[in-house]
Rosetta silent file (secondary structure, phi, psi, omega in degrees, C-alpha in Angstrom):
SEQUENCE: MKEGLRLDYEIGPEIGRGRFGTVYRCSSLASGEEFAVKSVDKALLSDPLDRDLALREAKVHQLAAAGNPHAVQIHATYEDADSLHLVLDLCPGPDLFVRVSDRAPLPERDAAAVMLPLMEAIATCHRRGIAHRDVKLENVLFDGRGELKLADFGSAECFDDERRWAMTGLVGTPFYVAPEVVAGREYGEKVDVWSCGVILYMMLGGMAPFYGESAVEILEAVLRGNLRFPPRIFRGVSPAAKDLIRKMLCKDVSRRLSADQVLSN
SCORE:     score description
SCORE:     0.000 S_00000001
   1 L     0.000  142.939 -176.325    0.840   20.773  -42.975 S_00000001
   2 E   -87.932  162.767  176.335    1.745   23.479  -45.462 S_00000001
   3 L  -102.060  161.321  168.304    4.139   23.217  -48.375 S_00000001
   4 L    81.010   56.439  175.780    6.904   25.656  -49.276 S_00000001
   5 H   -57.357  -47.124 -171.571    9.010   26.271  -46.196 S_00000001
   6 H   -71.380  -13.704  173.042   11.643   28.174  -48.350 S_00000001
   7 H   -73.877  -27.668 -176.314    8.874   30.490  -49.610 S_00000001
   8 H  -108.483  -17.280 -168.441    8.304   31.781  -46.195 S_00000001
   9 E  -137.912  140.024  171.292   11.663   31.302  -44.450 S_00000001
  10 E   -98.041  128.838 -172.578   15.375   31.761  -45.254 S_00000001
  11 E   -92.264  129.881 -178.610   17.199   28.787  -43.908 S_00000001
  12 E  -101.493 -154.316 -178.876   20.533   29.363  -42.058 S_00000001
  13 E   -76.416  159.045  178.043   23.176   27.198  -40.528 S_00000001
  14 E   -70.161  141.167 -177.373   22.701   23.956  -38.683 S_00000001
  15 E  -131.810    4.744  175.723   22.548   24.433  -34.949 S_00000001
  16 E  -177.826  166.883 -172.702   21.636   20.953  -33.757 S_00000001
  17 E  -153.625  140.802 -179.162   21.030   17.277  -34.791 S_00000001
  18 L  -134.756 -168.868 -173.837   18.823   14.419  -33.354 S_00000001
  19 L   -61.457  -42.166 -176.930   17.847   10.921  -34.187 S_00000001
  20 L  -114.270  -21.272 -170.960   15.544   11.753  -37.107 S_00000001
  21 E  -131.895  169.414  172.790   16.180   15.479  -37.707 S_00000001
  22 E  -129.750  142.179 -174.155   18.411   18.420  -37.988 S_00000001
  23 E  -110.532  130.188 -178.814   17.756   21.819  -36.588 S_00000001
  24 E  -118.030  148.468  164.085   18.610   24.974  -38.449 S_00000001
  25 E   -71.632  139.442  178.490   18.473   28.620  -37.698 S_00000001
  26 E  -145.315  166.259  179.892   15.968   30.411  -39.943 S_00000001
  27 E  -139.928  146.073  177.372   14.329   33.804  -40.395 S_00000001
  28 E   -69.918  127.489  178.527   10.888   34.930  -41.583 S_00000001
  29 L   -72.149  -26.657  176.550   11.103   36.484  -45.080 S_00000001
  30 L   -72.657  -41.049 -172.939    8.071   38.579  -44.135 S_00000001
  31 L  -110.211  -25.044 -169.615    9.259   39.909  -40.733 S_00000001
  32 L    83.529   -7.971  175.739   12.890   39.087  -40.452 S_00000001
  33 L   -57.240  138.911 -178.583   12.159   37.362  -37.101 S_00000001
  34 E   -90.676  140.185  175.871   14.548   34.428  -36.248 S_00000001
  35 E  -138.134  176.640  167.360   13.317   31.006  -35.510 S_00000001
  36 E  -115.248  149.737  176.913   14.655   27.461  -35.470 S_00000001
  37 E  -124.390  125.496  173.101   13.419   24.875  -37.901 S_00000001
  38 E   -95.042  117.265 -175.044   13.478   21.104  -37.140 S_00000001
  39 E  -111.094  112.399  178.807   13.619   19.232  -40.411 S_00000001
  40 E   -94.354  117.131 -178.558   12.870   15.448  -40.137 S_00000001
  41 E   -72.858  123.733  179.197   14.191   13.464  -43.098 S_00000001
  42 H   -66.719  -26.026  179.671   11.417   11.148  -44.347 S_00000001
  43 H   -62.110  -20.425  176.068   14.076    8.778  -45.540 S_00000001
  44 H   -94.791    1.378  173.564   14.790    7.928  -41.900 S_00000001
  45 L  -109.506   44.030 -175.031   11.149    7.248  -41.379 S_00000001
  46 L   -68.823  -26.816  173.240   10.904    4.126  -43.398 S_00000001
  47 L   -71.747  124.812  176.021    9.108    2.385  -40.548 S_00000001
  48 H   -54.861  -36.426  176.603    5.469    3.469  -40.582 S_00000001
  49 H   -63.304  -39.830  179.941    5.597    3.664  -36.744 S_00000001
  50 H   -70.203  -30.243  175.487    8.382    6.107  -36.864 S_00000001
  51 H   -68.474  -44.860  177.025    6.482    8.307  -39.251 S_00000001
  52 H   -56.607  -41.950 -179.135    3.339    8.089  -37.027 S_00000001
  53 H   -64.968  -43.210 -177.649    5.554    9.092  -34.050 S_00000001
  54 H   -63.890  -42.852  176.033    7.004   12.135  -35.878 S_00000001
  55 H   -63.017  -42.440 -177.886    3.563   13.324  -36.884 S_00000001
  56 H   -66.677  -38.170  176.898    2.178   12.639  -33.424 S_00000001
  57 H   -53.100  -46.231 -174.909    5.113   14.691  -31.826 S_00000001
  58 H   -64.231  -39.485 -176.590    4.020   17.847  -33.682 S_00000001
  59 H   -74.406  -42.194  179.323    0.364   17.470  -32.553 S_00000001
  60 H   -70.203  -37.320  175.390    1.225   16.706  -28.966 S_00000001
  61 H   -61.764  -39.911  177.191    3.803   19.490  -28.836 S_00000001
  62 H   -65.514  -45.948  177.357    1.269   22.030  -30.194 S_00000001
  63 H   -60.189  -37.187 -179.315   -1.292   20.969  -27.583 S_00000001
  64 H   -71.948  -37.040 -164.281    1.305   21.238  -24.814 S_00000001
  65 H   -94.796  -25.982 -176.069    2.853   24.559  -25.888 S_00000001
  66 L   -57.973  121.556 -177.090   -0.159   26.625  -27.006 S_00000001
  67 L    64.207   17.979  176.952   -0.375   29.506  -24.533 S_00000001
  68 L  -103.769   96.777 -169.524    2.231   27.881  -22.381 S_00000001
  69 L   -69.005  -12.528  179.085    4.907   30.656  -22.151 S_00000001
  70 L  -111.394   26.573  172.997    7.617   28.446  -20.757 S_00000001
  71 E  -121.808  151.109  175.094    7.369   25.725  -23.486 S_00000001
  72 L   -68.050  128.681 -175.029    9.070   26.029  -26.934 S_00000001
  73 L   -87.419  144.944  163.774    6.276   27.094  -29.340 S_00000001
  74 E   -93.741  123.574 -178.939    5.579   25.690  -32.792 S_00000001
  75 E   -99.524  -18.608 -179.770    4.926   28.535  -35.155 S_00000001
  76 E  -167.189  153.191  170.251    4.374   26.633  -38.361 S_00000001
  77 E  -128.746  142.629 -178.947    4.479   23.147  -39.839 S_00000001
  78 E  -135.741  157.013  172.625    5.418   22.193  -43.368 S_00000001
  79 E  -147.550  134.368  176.175    5.828   19.007  -45.337 S_00000001
  80 L  -127.344 -167.363 -177.089    7.445   18.496  -48.693 S_00000001
  81 L   -63.546  -27.389 -172.176    8.603   15.399  -50.682 S_00000001
  82 L  -102.177  -36.638 -167.172   11.659   14.961  -48.541 S_00000001
  83 E  -142.912  163.326  164.062   11.023   16.224  -45.101 S_00000001
  84 E  -101.586  137.867  179.707    8.672   17.260  -42.197 S_00000001
  85 E  -128.943  135.047  179.196    9.451   20.717  -40.861 S_00000001
  86 E  -119.982  117.156  177.385    8.620   22.302  -37.571 S_00000001
  87 E   -91.339  120.336 -170.909    9.318   26.026  -37.156 S_00000001
  88 E  -123.664  168.207  170.909   10.084   26.627  -33.401 S_00000001
  89 L   -58.419  134.900  174.553   11.202   29.247  -31.059 S_00000001
  90 L   -82.815  129.671  179.691   14.885   29.916  -31.388 S_00000001
  91 L  -122.134   82.787 -168.820   16.674   29.349  -28.118 S_00000001
  92 L   -85.429   -9.164  177.261   20.303   30.342  -28.631 S_00000001
  93 L   -70.219  158.820  175.412   21.299   30.591  -25.044 S_00000001
  94 L   -54.284  138.495  179.244   23.229   27.840  -23.332 S_00000001
  95 L   -74.691  172.899 -171.395   20.824   25.053  -22.181 S_00000001
  96 H   -64.981  -34.864  173.517   20.467   24.243  -18.485 S_00000001
  97 H   -51.244  -47.481 -179.100   22.972   21.340  -18.783 S_00000001
  98 H   -67.932  -42.099 -179.784   25.718   23.721  -19.932 S_00000001
  99 H   -66.162  -33.684  177.788   24.771   26.248  -17.256 S_00000001
 100 H   -75.282  -45.810 -176.535   24.787   23.705  -14.389 S_00000001
 101 H   -52.684  -40.174 -175.026   28.023   22.132  -15.715 S_00000001
 102 H   -77.757  -32.295 -172.201   29.688   25.533  -15.718 S_00000001
 103 H  -121.827   -9.664 -175.322   28.367   26.920  -12.413 S_00000001
 104 L   -60.813  151.527   -0.580   26.991   24.233  -10.151 S_00000001
 105 L   -76.569  144.168 -177.259   26.271   24.176   -7.312 S_00000001
 106 L   -88.008  143.634  170.978   23.938   27.093   -7.848 S_00000001
 107 L   -58.644  153.507 -174.991   22.758   29.461   -5.124 S_00000001
 108 H   -62.408  -33.548 -179.070   19.210   28.653   -4.025 S_00000001
 109 H   -61.532  -42.196 -173.311   17.867   31.988   -5.480 S_00000001
 110 H   -69.776  -45.409 -176.518   19.297   30.976   -8.918 S_00000001
 111 H   -65.188  -37.169  178.847   17.860   27.394   -8.657 S_00000001
 112 H   -64.764  -38.982 -179.913   14.433   28.857   -7.666 S_00000001
 113 H   -70.016  -16.926  170.091   14.452   31.141  -10.710 S_00000001
 114 H   -87.817  -44.819 -171.882   14.721   28.051  -12.902 S_00000001
 115 H   -65.943  -35.179 -179.517   12.279   25.790  -11.016 S_00000001
 116 H   -57.542  -53.778  173.072    9.453   28.274  -11.039 S_00000001
 117 H   -65.914  -31.769  178.572    9.054   28.584  -14.793 S_00000001
 118 H   -64.312  -50.227  179.252    9.982   24.913  -15.279 S_00000001
 119 H   -72.145  -26.209  170.974    7.198   23.736  -12.961 S_00000001
 120 H   -58.738  -44.282  177.070    4.825   26.208  -14.400 S_00000001
 121 H   -63.296  -42.118 -177.032    5.426   24.582  -17.850 S_00000001
 122 H   -68.827  -43.383 -179.352    5.083   21.114  -16.396 S_00000001
 123 H   -62.272  -37.365 -179.076    1.935   21.944  -14.457 S_00000001
 124 H   -69.786  -36.368  174.967    0.327   23.386  -17.573 S_00000001
 125 H   -63.961  -38.007  179.665    1.127   20.237  -19.539 S_00000001
 126 H   -68.583  -42.314  177.188   -0.390   18.112  -16.755 S_00000001
 127 H   -61.034  -30.469  179.203   -3.559   20.169  -16.620 S_00000001
 128 L   -89.120    6.816  175.665   -3.868   19.463  -20.443 S_00000001
 129 L    76.699   30.295  171.751   -3.482   15.767  -19.907 S_00000001
 130 E  -122.200  125.446  174.481    0.151   15.586  -21.146 S_00000001
 131 E   -98.984  119.854 -174.302    3.029   13.994  -19.524 S_00000001
 132 L   -65.832  -48.434  167.617    6.456   15.068  -20.931 S_00000001
 133 L    71.198    6.698  172.297    8.304   11.935  -19.779 S_00000001
 134 L  -146.151   46.188  174.441   11.873   13.240  -20.734 S_00000001
 135 L   -77.708  121.301 -178.629   12.500   16.158  -18.554 S_00000001
 136 L  -149.134  173.114 -174.598   16.211   16.716  -18.196 S_00000001
 137 H   -62.137  -44.897 -178.487   18.787   19.518  -18.064 S_00000001
 138 H   -60.566  -18.627 -175.436   19.316   19.262  -21.837 S_00000001
 139 H  -100.860    6.177  176.706   15.690   19.840  -22.575 S_00000001
 140 E  -103.420  107.096 -170.663   15.513   23.089  -20.545 S_00000001
 141 E  -112.705  170.221 -179.622   16.447   25.839  -23.023 S_00000001
 142 E  -133.741  131.785  176.158   16.618   29.665  -22.893 S_00000001
 143 L   -83.193 -175.310 -173.822   15.479   32.106  -25.639 S_00000001
 144 L   -61.041  -21.238  179.325   17.253   35.289  -26.738 S_00000001
 145 L   -94.688    2.223 -176.845   15.666   37.124  -23.732 S_00000001
 146 L    83.614    8.725 -179.544   16.758   34.544  -21.227 S_00000001
 147 L   -81.864  133.897  177.121   13.248   33.066  -20.725 S_00000001
 148 E   -65.439  136.227  174.496   13.174   29.340  -19.879 S_00000001
 149 E  -138.184  128.762  175.661   11.518   27.113  -22.500 S_00000001
 150 E   -78.517  124.842 -171.451   10.739   23.419  -22.033 S_00000001
 151 L  -120.899  164.978  169.546   11.771   21.527  -25.196 S_00000001
 152 L    69.745   88.906  177.335   11.481   18.093  -26.913 S_00000001
 153 L  -101.398   20.291 -175.752    8.085   16.494  -26.722 S_00000001
 154 L   -58.921  -31.050  179.955    9.106   13.417  -28.698 S_00000001
 155 L   -95.534   -6.096 -173.576    8.423   11.234  -25.677 S_00000001
 156 L   -51.306  145.275  175.948    5.328   13.043  -24.480 S_00000001
 157 E  -137.146  136.960  179.609    2.173   10.947  -23.818 S_00000001
 158 E   -88.940  146.188  175.792   -1.457   12.091  -23.473 S_00000001
 159 L  -146.630  163.351  176.299   -3.561   10.737  -20.715 S_00000001
 160 L  -132.530 -171.453 -176.996   -7.036   11.340  -19.276 S_00000001
 161 L   -64.720  -27.164  178.836   -8.790   10.430  -16.078 S_00000001
 162 L   -79.285  -28.187 -176.569   -9.288    6.871  -17.174 S_00000001
 163 L  -110.979   15.585 -175.652   -5.639    6.515  -18.220 S_00000001
 164 L   -51.352  -42.385 -179.291   -4.020    8.728  -15.576 S_00000001
 165 L  -108.934   25.726 -173.661   -2.103    5.781  -14.092 S_00000001
 166 L  -115.385   13.001  176.430   -1.886    3.641  -17.234 S_00000001
 167 E   -78.390  150.215 -175.796    1.211    4.881  -19.110 S_00000001
 168 L  -137.542  169.215  173.279    3.839    2.204  -19.654 S_00000001
 169 L   100.441  143.152  178.166    7.300    1.835  -21.207 S_00000001
 170 L   -85.207   92.973 -175.068   10.762    2.629  -20.156 S_00000001
 171 L  -117.661  142.983 -177.251   10.958    6.200  -21.522 S_00000001
 172 L   114.044 -168.410 -172.101   13.372    8.909  -20.480 S_00000001
 173 L  -121.049  134.754 -165.655   17.035    9.247  -19.576 S_00000001
 174 H   -47.233  -50.362 -174.288   18.551    7.053  -16.762 S_00000001
 175 H   -57.159  -28.596 -171.551   19.647    9.807  -14.381 S_00000001
 176 H  -107.568   -5.234 -168.756   16.156   11.378  -14.425 S_00000001
 177 L   -80.268  138.090 -173.909   13.753    8.491  -14.860 S_00000001
 178 L   -74.401  154.507 -177.064   11.272    7.794  -11.963 S_00000001
 179 H   -61.649  -33.692 -177.692   11.537    4.383  -10.027 S_00000001
 180 H   -70.298  -28.383  174.220    8.014    3.283  -11.076 S_00000001
 181 H   -68.586  -48.100 -178.947    9.110    3.580  -14.723 S_00000001
 182 H   -63.480  -27.269 -178.512   12.163    1.479  -14.146 S_00000001
 183 L   -78.530   -4.878  177.597   10.182   -1.107  -12.298 S_00000001
 184 L    83.865   12.050 -179.690    8.042   -1.695  -15.336 S_00000001
 185 L   -88.205  163.050  173.585    4.847   -0.618  -13.621 S_00000001
 186 L   -69.448  148.291 -173.347    2.067    1.559  -15.002 S_00000001
 187 E  -141.434  175.716 -178.542    2.638    5.130  -14.068 S_00000001
 188 L  -123.279 -172.103 -175.249    1.228    8.677  -14.110 S_00000001
 189 L   -66.534  -16.684  176.154    2.284   12.186  -14.831 S_00000001
 190 L   -63.381   -6.787  172.765    4.192   12.506  -11.528 S_00000001
 191 H   -62.122  -31.380  174.750    7.139   10.974  -13.266 S_00000001
 192 H   -66.157  -33.401  177.425    7.852   14.495  -14.454 S_00000001
 193 H   -65.243  -43.853  174.008    7.849   15.765  -10.866 S_00000001
 194 H   -54.089  -50.137 -173.126   10.537   13.121  -10.082 S_00000001
 195 H   -65.202  -33.232  173.083   12.614   14.282  -13.022 S_00000001
 196 H   -68.277  -33.973  178.022   12.304   17.997  -11.853 S_00000001
 197 H   -67.598  -38.693  177.195   13.407   16.894   -8.434 S_00000001
 198 H   -60.546  -42.754  172.171   16.489   15.387   -9.903 S_00000001
 199 H   -55.552  -49.300 -178.382   17.190   18.675  -11.723 S_00000001
 200 H   -62.190  -41.319  176.445   16.758   20.674   -8.477 S_00000001
 201 H   -62.404  -35.948 -172.739   19.159   18.284   -6.686 S_00000001
 202 H   -83.273  -31.704  174.986   21.770   18.587   -9.509 S_00000001
 203 H   -67.887  -46.721 -178.780   21.515   22.423   -9.486 S_00000001
 204 H   -76.092  -31.172 -177.596   21.963   22.660   -5.731 S_00000001
 205 H  -109.129  -16.375  178.722   24.549   19.861   -5.389 S_00000001
 206 L    75.345   17.213 -179.956   26.339   19.792   -8.740 S_00000001
 207 L  -150.767  159.619  176.629   25.865   15.961   -8.845 S_00000001
 208 L   -77.940  146.161 -179.244   23.169   13.427   -9.611 S_00000001
 209 L   -77.218  -19.052  178.517   21.224   12.018   -6.703 S_00000001
 210 L  -128.476  118.656 -172.689   21.361    8.427   -8.076 S_00000001
 211 L  -129.801  152.796  178.366   24.595    7.509   -9.760 S_00000001
 212 L  -161.212  162.008  177.835   26.230    4.495  -11.387 S_00000001
 213 L   -74.263  -18.017  175.929   29.089    3.722  -13.862 S_00000001
 214 L  -143.263  170.758 -176.922   26.577    2.502  -16.486 S_00000001
 215 H   -62.698  -34.063  176.280   22.950    2.893  -17.389 S_00000001
 216 H   -63.582  -47.605  178.942   22.149   -0.348  -15.617 S_00000001
 217 H   -64.214  -37.957  172.578   23.837    0.776  -12.447 S_00000001
 218 H   -57.277  -52.430 -179.818   22.075    4.093  -12.590 S_00000001
 219 H   -63.931  -29.210  173.091   18.721    2.513  -12.937 S_00000001
 220 H   -64.461  -45.179  176.276   19.520    0.139  -10.046 S_00000001
 221 H   -61.183  -36.729  177.041   20.322    3.166   -7.900 S_00000001
 222 H   -64.837  -46.691  176.884   17.046    4.853   -8.911 S_00000001
 223 H   -55.630  -41.900  175.753   15.147    1.742   -7.860 S_00000001
 224 H   -67.745  -34.555  176.244   16.768    1.733   -4.489 S_00000001
 225 L    60.678   35.990 -179.537   15.903    5.415   -4.102 S_00000001
 226 L   -82.381   84.455 -175.756   18.487    5.930   -1.340 S_00000001
 227 L   -83.860  126.057 -179.207   18.370    9.791   -1.353 S_00000001
 228 L  -130.010  157.666  174.911   21.315   11.313    0.498 S_00000001
 229 L  -127.025   81.942 -177.625   22.532   14.921    1.051 S_00000001
 230 L   -47.198  126.089 -176.440   26.327   14.692    1.555 S_00000001
 231 H   -61.908  -33.681 -178.899   27.045   17.302    4.210 S_00000001
 232 H   -68.470  -20.492  178.046   30.186   18.581    2.510 S_00000001
 233 H   -98.128  -33.827 -175.997   28.199   19.425   -0.621 S_00000001
 234 H  -106.580   12.898 -177.348   24.847   20.427    0.881 S_00000001
 235 L   -61.052  -30.671 -178.901   25.880   22.126    4.092 S_00000001
 236 L   -89.805    0.034  178.783   24.821   25.503    2.580 S_00000001
 237 L   -90.198  140.016 -167.765   21.472   24.359    1.350 S_00000001
 238 L   -72.260  149.220  170.798   18.463   25.263    3.481 S_00000001
 239 H   -49.741  -36.811 -173.412   16.307   22.513    5.242 S_00000001
 240 H   -65.988  -41.250 -175.286   13.350   23.852    3.268 S_00000001
 241 H   -71.353  -34.724  178.304   14.996   23.202   -0.097 S_00000001
 242 H   -71.831  -35.879  174.455   16.097   19.718    0.916 S_00000001
 243 H   -59.807  -40.020 -174.216   12.555   18.960    2.182 S_00000001
 244 H   -69.173  -44.734  178.695   11.064   20.031   -1.219 S_00000001
 245 H   -54.506  -44.688 -177.470   13.606   17.656   -2.952 S_00000001
 246 H   -58.347  -51.031 -177.375   12.613   14.737   -0.649 S_00000001
 247 H   -62.618  -23.982  179.224    8.895   15.429   -1.493 S_00000001
 248 H   -91.140  -29.941  177.414    9.651   15.472   -5.222 S_00000001
 249 L  -101.878   45.369  173.931   11.976   12.402   -5.134 S_00000001
 250 L   -88.028  125.591  177.819    9.493   10.259   -3.045 S_00000001
 251 L   -65.528  -31.581  173.525    9.312    6.747   -4.139 S_00000001
 252 L   -74.243  101.349 -173.719    5.677    6.540   -2.800 S_00000001
 253 H   -57.692  -39.327 -175.134    3.913    8.079   -5.829 S_00000001
 254 H   -62.574  -27.419 -173.579    0.763    8.751   -3.622 S_00000001
 255 H  -104.234   -5.000  171.610    2.933   10.919   -1.376 S_00000001
 256 L   -67.483  134.333  175.679    4.973   12.584   -4.134 S_00000001
 257 L   -60.775  153.408  172.508    3.950   16.134   -4.826 S_00000001
 258 L   -90.743  164.976  178.799    2.147   17.032   -7.935 S_00000001
 259 H   -52.710  -48.237  177.848    3.466   19.805  -10.164 S_00000001
 260 H   -54.106  -48.050  176.585    0.862   22.186   -8.721 S_00000001
 261 H   -61.008  -32.147  174.523    1.794   21.318   -5.188 S_00000001
 262 H   -65.498  -42.376  178.760    5.466   22.073   -5.935 S_00000001
 263 H   -66.040  -26.109 -179.997    4.504   25.535   -7.097 S_00000001
 264 H   -93.914   -1.215 -179.854    2.530   26.187   -3.930 S_00000001
 265 L   -73.319    0.000    0.000    5.337   24.896   -1.632 S_00000001
């Protein structure tokens, strides 16, 4: 990592905040181009494991995003006495959660316009041996030109042919997490396809496919996997779209589509 973030960028207002870091708008002093910078406070990384995770996130993110047009890019990394800094694509548009909350249910053509670049981003990650593991509406962003950008690789995990089905840990967000994750079994990259299936269902139906009043109830509903399409809500959705959702939200992982298969459907 380089030193001297402020020698290269002018730091603007805060635009977001997370567990360890704060995101600011910034601009290149050389070109004037605008970016976002995620600054991680080292004081919050007192646990060596947390520091390792923060450094690992940057490395995995760079691997996943390089040449991947629908993933948030890392343009530079810096480290100083107080913080780690990642200079990222600026995505000022409302995220997909806001768009779905404001407009759902979406017409199928609008949902397809989101799913195509999202699945291209996921498929690229999977070809590179990376599972995102926290795909959700809030992590689907849009840049100043309206281009979709997959964000937040803090939960991402690398795998290879030997470890393809050996990821573990309850990682992700209850509404979107796959049943094999909830069950505590080893799992593979198709957990991301399940999460994308949830997103497609929410875009077309305006509601989550598996619901509960608490995180525990949501996870229990995910484990049951009782997928329904209430006629009052889904009467205008085509049989093809519902069939695709069924194939993405298939509890049998061997029958669940891969990201590449979703793209070819």
